Amino acid sequence: MSIASNIRNITTELSGTDVTLVAVTKTHPAETVMHAYQAGLRVFGENKALEMCDKHTALPSDIQWHMIGHLQSNKVKYIAPFVSLIHSIDSLKLLFTVEKEAAKNNRTIDCLLQFHVAEEETKHGLTLEEARVLLKSDGHTQLKNVRLCGIMGMATFTDNQDQVRREFRALHDHFNALKKEFFAQAPHFKTVSMGMSGDYKLAIAEGSNMVRVGSSIFGERGT
Ligand SMILES: *Cc1c(COP(=O)(O)O)cnc(C)c1O
C-alpha cells in the first residue's frame, strides 16, 4: 500500500476524535517524508536531534517537528530554534537545558514528561514518584520558557494485549494524578502521547490523544 493510502486509512479512523497523529519519519529520507506532507500531514516525529535538523532544513517550514526519542542535553541547542514538542523529558537537568536554549531563542518550548511503565530495561522515563519530586522542586517553578503539556510513554513490545492495556492504563492514571496534583489550573496540560503502529488503537481506547505512528505509514524500517 502507498504512503498516501496508509495515511488515508489512519486519518479516517481518527476523524471525529481529538487524537493527534504524529507521523514518525525516523530513518526515512526527506523525499519519503514529502509524500506524507503531500498527503496533508504536518506533524512529524524524529528520535535523533541531528536527523531532525537535516529534515527541518530540507522540508517545508510549516511542519511541526516533535522530538520523540531520548534527548541528550548537549543536543538540545540544535533543535531549540524550531522544535514544536519534546516528548522525552525525563530529568530536571534536561528541563533546565531546554529552558536555557528556549530562552536564547526567545521562545517557549512545549514538553511532555516521559514515563517508564514497560518491562524493558532500556526504555527511558520517570516513575510517578520521580515526576512528583521533579514537579515539587524549586527549580521547576522557576521555568519560564518551558511549558509542560502532558505525558508520554511506551508499552512493552509484546503480543500480550492485557499487559499492553494495563500499561497504557497506568500511564493514563499517571496523567490524571499529575493533572490533579500540579496542573488543575493549567488547561494546556492535556496531552497523553501513547500508542505506536502496533498498539495505537488500544492506546486510544485507554485515553491517548496523541499517537506516534511510523511503520503503519511508511512501512517497516530497514534497520
Ligand atoms: C519509532 C518510534 C515510534 C513509531 O514506531 P512504529 O512501530 O514504527 O509505529 C513511536 N514512538 C517512539 C518513541 C519511537 O521511537
Short mmCIF file of C-alpha atoms and ligand atoms in Angstrom, two decimals:
data_model
loop_
_atom_site.label_atom_id
_atom_site.label_comp_id
_atom_site.label_asym_id
_atom_site.label_seq_id
_atom_site.Cartn_x
_atom_site.Cartn_y
_atom_site.Cartn_z
CA MET A 1 0.00 0.00 0.00
CA SER A 2 1.14 3.53 -0.70
CA ILE A 3 2.02 6.08 1.94
CA ALA A 4 -0.98 8.17 0.86
CA SER A 5 -3.44 5.30 1.26
CA ASN A 6 -1.93 4.28 4.62
CA ILE A 7 -2.40 7.86 5.81
CA ARG A 8 -5.95 7.96 4.49
CA ASN A 9 -6.82 4.79 6.40
CA ILE A 10 -5.40 6.08 9.68
CA THR A 11 -6.81 9.60 9.42
CA THR A 12 -10.23 8.10 8.63
CA GLU A 13 -10.00 6.04 11.81
CA LEU A 14 -9.02 9.12 13.80
CA SER A 15 -11.55 11.53 12.29
CA GLY A 16 -14.10 12.76 14.78
CA THR A 17 -11.72 12.06 17.67
CA ASP A 18 -9.38 14.52 19.37
CA VAL A 19 -6.36 12.32 18.64
CA THR A 20 -3.33 13.96 17.01
CA LEU A 21 -1.36 11.81 14.58
CA VAL A 22 2.42 12.21 14.77
CA ALA A 23 3.94 10.57 11.69
CA VAL A 24 7.25 9.05 12.77
CA THR A 25 9.74 9.71 9.99
CA LYS A 26 12.97 8.41 11.60
CA THR A 27 15.35 6.66 9.17
CA HIS A 28 13.25 7.75 6.15
CA PRO A 29 14.76 10.27 3.73
CA ALA A 30 13.23 13.70 3.14
CA GLU A 31 11.78 12.60 -0.23
CA THR A 32 9.75 9.91 1.54
CA VAL A 33 8.62 12.34 4.22
CA MET A 34 7.48 14.67 1.42
CA HIS A 35 4.92 12.06 0.31
CA ALA A 36 3.32 12.25 3.75
CA TYR A 37 3.43 16.06 3.58
CA GLN A 38 1.70 15.98 0.20
CA ALA A 39 -0.95 13.69 1.68
CA GLY A 40 -1.72 16.50 4.14
CA LEU A 41 0.25 15.63 7.29
CA ARG A 42 2.09 18.42 9.11
CA VAL A 43 3.18 16.80 12.40
CA PHE A 44 6.29 14.63 12.19
CA GLY A 45 8.32 12.84 14.85
CA GLU A 46 12.04 12.08 14.91
CA ASN A 47 14.13 10.35 17.55
CA LYS A 48 17.54 11.87 16.74
CA ALA A 49 18.30 15.59 17.02
CA LEU A 50 20.64 15.89 14.06
CA GLU A 51 18.42 13.88 11.73
CA MET A 52 15.56 16.14 12.74
CA CYS A 53 17.65 19.26 11.95
CA ASP A 54 18.55 17.95 8.50
CA LYS A 55 14.91 17.25 7.66
CA HIS A 56 13.77 20.56 9.12
CA THR A 57 16.19 22.29 6.75
CA ALA A 58 15.21 20.19 3.73
CA LEU A 59 11.43 20.23 4.12
CA PRO A 60 8.67 22.91 4.18
CA SER A 61 8.67 25.29 7.13
CA ASP A 62 5.06 24.70 8.20
CA ILE A 63 5.93 21.22 9.50
CA GLN A 64 5.71 20.78 13.27
CA TRP A 65 8.66 18.69 14.43
CA HIS A 66 8.28 16.53 17.52
CA MET A 67 11.28 15.05 19.33
CA ILE A 68 10.14 11.59 20.44
CA GLY A 69 13.47 9.91 21.28
CA HIS A 70 15.85 10.14 24.20
CA LEU A 71 17.41 13.61 24.13
CA GLN A 72 20.93 14.32 25.37
CA SER A 73 21.37 17.74 26.96
CA ASN A 74 24.19 18.65 24.59
CA LYS A 75 21.87 18.19 21.56
CA VAL A 76 19.07 20.47 22.76
CA LYS A 77 20.69 23.56 21.24
CA TYR A 78 20.33 22.14 17.72
CA ILE A 79 16.57 21.68 17.89
CA ALA A 80 15.64 24.57 20.21
CA PRO A 81 15.14 27.12 17.40
CA PHE A 82 12.28 25.17 15.82
CA VAL A 83 11.13 22.08 17.73
CA SER A 84 7.39 22.09 18.34
CA LEU A 85 7.07 19.49 21.12
CA ILE A 86 9.62 17.45 23.08
CA HIS A 87 8.02 14.17 24.23
CA SER A 88 11.02 12.83 26.10
CA ILE A 89 11.72 14.92 29.21
CA ASP A 90 12.96 12.53 31.88
CA SER A 91 15.06 14.70 34.22
CA LEU A 92 15.16 18.15 35.78
CA LYS A 93 18.59 18.64 34.24
CA LEU A 94 17.20 18.15 30.73
CA LEU A 95 14.32 20.51 31.52
CA PHE A 96 16.80 23.20 32.63
CA THR A 97 18.76 22.80 29.42
CA VAL A 98 15.59 23.16 27.35
CA GLU A 99 14.72 26.26 29.41
CA LYS A 100 18.13 27.82 28.72
CA GLU A 101 18.09 27.09 24.99
CA ALA A 102 14.46 28.17 24.61
CA ALA A 103 15.29 31.50 26.29
CA LYS A 104 18.25 32.02 23.94
CA ASN A 105 15.84 31.59 21.03
CA ASN A 106 13.23 33.80 22.62
CA ARG A 107 10.63 31.08 22.59
CA THR A 108 8.60 28.83 24.84
CA ILE A 109 9.07 25.13 24.15
CA ASP A 110 6.25 22.69 24.89
CA CYS A 111 7.36 19.48 26.59
CA LEU A 112 5.95 16.18 27.84
CA LEU A 113 7.21 14.17 30.79
CA GLN A 114 8.22 10.68 29.68
CA PHE A 115 7.24 7.80 31.94
CA HIS A 116 8.62 4.30 32.16
CA VAL A 117 5.92 1.65 32.55
CA ALA A 118 7.18 -1.04 30.15
CA GLU A 119 9.10 -4.13 31.19
CA GLU A 120 12.13 -3.43 29.01
CA GLU A 121 15.09 -2.03 30.95
CA THR A 122 16.23 0.07 28.01
CA LYS A 123 13.23 2.37 27.78
CA HIS A 124 13.87 5.77 29.30
CA GLY A 125 11.47 7.57 31.54
CA LEU A 126 10.37 8.58 35.01
CA THR A 127 8.34 6.82 37.65
CA LEU A 128 5.34 8.66 39.05
CA GLU A 129 7.30 9.31 42.25
CA GLU A 130 10.24 10.77 40.34
CA ALA A 131 7.86 13.03 38.43
CA ARG A 132 6.38 14.26 41.70
CA VAL A 133 9.84 15.07 43.06
CA LEU A 134 10.68 16.94 39.86
CA LEU A 135 7.43 18.93 39.92
CA LYS A 136 7.78 19.80 43.61
CA SER A 137 11.35 21.06 43.23
CA ASP A 138 12.02 24.79 43.47
CA GLY A 139 13.85 24.69 40.19
CA HIS A 140 10.81 23.57 38.28
CA THR A 141 8.71 26.52 39.40
CA GLN A 142 11.35 28.92 38.01
CA LEU A 143 10.90 27.72 34.45
CA LYS A 144 9.64 30.44 32.15
CA ASN A 145 10.47 29.22 28.68
CA VAL A 146 9.24 25.65 29.06
CA ARG A 147 5.61 24.64 29.19
CA LEU A 148 4.72 21.16 30.41
CA CYS A 149 1.76 19.95 28.35
CA GLY A 150 1.32 16.33 29.41
CA ILE A 151 2.94 12.94 29.39
CA MET A 152 4.37 10.33 27.04
CA GLY A 153 5.06 6.63 27.41
CA MET A 154 5.53 3.33 25.67
CA ALA A 155 4.08 -0.08 26.39
CA THR A 156 6.12 -3.26 26.42
CA PHE A 157 6.70 -4.78 22.99
CA THR A 158 4.61 -7.94 23.42
CA ASP A 159 1.61 -9.77 21.95
CA ASN A 160 0.04 -9.83 25.40
CA GLN A 161 -2.82 -7.36 24.90
CA ASP A 162 -3.79 -7.45 28.57
CA GLN A 163 -0.34 -6.33 29.58
CA VAL A 164 -0.26 -3.54 26.99
CA ARG A 165 -3.68 -2.37 28.11
CA ARG A 166 -2.58 -2.38 31.76
CA GLU A 167 0.49 -0.30 30.94
CA PHE A 168 -1.50 2.27 28.94
CA ARG A 169 -3.99 2.43 31.78
CA ALA A 170 -1.13 3.08 34.23
CA LEU A 171 0.17 5.90 32.01
CA HIS A 172 -3.25 7.50 31.83
CA ASP A 173 -3.57 7.19 35.63
CA HIS A 174 -0.19 8.96 35.96
CA PHE A 175 -1.53 11.76 33.75
CA ASN A 176 -4.68 12.10 35.87
CA ALA A 177 -2.68 12.12 39.11
CA LEU A 178 -0.33 14.89 37.93
CA LYS A 179 -3.18 16.88 36.43
CA LYS A 180 -4.96 16.84 39.77
CA GLU A 181 -1.89 17.47 41.96
CA PHE A 182 0.04 20.01 39.87
CA PHE A 183 -1.87 21.18 36.78
CA ALA A 184 -5.51 21.53 37.84
CA GLN A 185 -5.40 25.22 36.78
CA ALA A 186 -3.42 24.58 33.60
CA PRO A 187 -5.65 23.87 30.59
CA HIS A 188 -2.59 23.29 28.39
CA PHE A 189 -1.66 20.21 30.45
CA LYS A 190 -3.79 17.87 28.35
CA THR A 191 -1.62 15.67 26.14
CA VAL A 192 -1.36 11.92 26.60
CA SER A 193 1.12 10.66 24.00
CA MET A 194 0.90 6.89 23.83
CA GLY A 195 0.45 4.32 21.08
CA MET A 196 2.58 3.27 18.09
CA SER A 197 1.78 1.27 14.92
CA GLY A 198 1.15 -1.99 16.76
CA ASP A 199 -0.87 -0.68 19.66
CA TYR A 200 -2.35 2.74 18.94
CA LYS A 201 -5.95 1.52 18.86
CA LEU A 202 -5.58 0.06 22.33
CA ALA A 203 -3.84 3.25 23.47
CA ILE A 204 -6.73 5.42 22.23
CA ALA A 205 -9.21 3.15 23.99
CA GLU A 206 -7.21 3.82 27.18
CA GLY A 207 -7.26 7.60 26.78
CA SER A 208 -4.43 8.53 24.42
CA ASN A 209 -4.89 11.75 22.46
CA MET A 210 -1.58 11.67 20.58
CA VAL A 211 -0.31 8.62 18.69
CA ARG A 212 3.17 8.20 17.19
CA VAL A 213 2.90 6.06 14.08
CA GLY A 214 5.83 5.10 11.84
CA SER A 215 5.74 1.69 10.15
CA SER A 216 1.97 1.67 9.52
CA ILE A 217 2.52 4.76 7.37
CA PHE A 218 5.97 4.31 5.83
CA GLY A 219 6.42 0.52 6.01
CA GLU A 220 8.98 -1.40 8.01
CA ARG A 221 12.24 0.41 8.71
CA GLY A 222 15.37 -1.11 7.19
CA THR A 223 17.38 -1.37 10.41
C1 LIG B 1 9.93 4.57 16.34
C2 LIG B 1 9.04 5.12 17.37
C3 LIG B 1 7.65 5.14 17.18
C4 LIG B 1 6.96 4.58 15.97
O1 LIG B 1 7.06 3.19 15.91
P1 LIG B 1 6.24 2.32 14.84
O2 LIG B 1 6.11 0.99 15.48
O3 LIG B 1 7.06 2.30 13.60
O4 LIG B 1 4.93 2.99 14.63
C5 LIG B 1 6.87 5.70 18.19
N1 LIG B 1 7.42 6.23 19.31
C6 LIG B 1 8.74 6.23 19.51
C7 LIG B 1 9.27 6.83 20.77
C8 LIG B 1 9.60 5.68 18.56
O5 LIG B 1 10.92 5.69 18.78
#
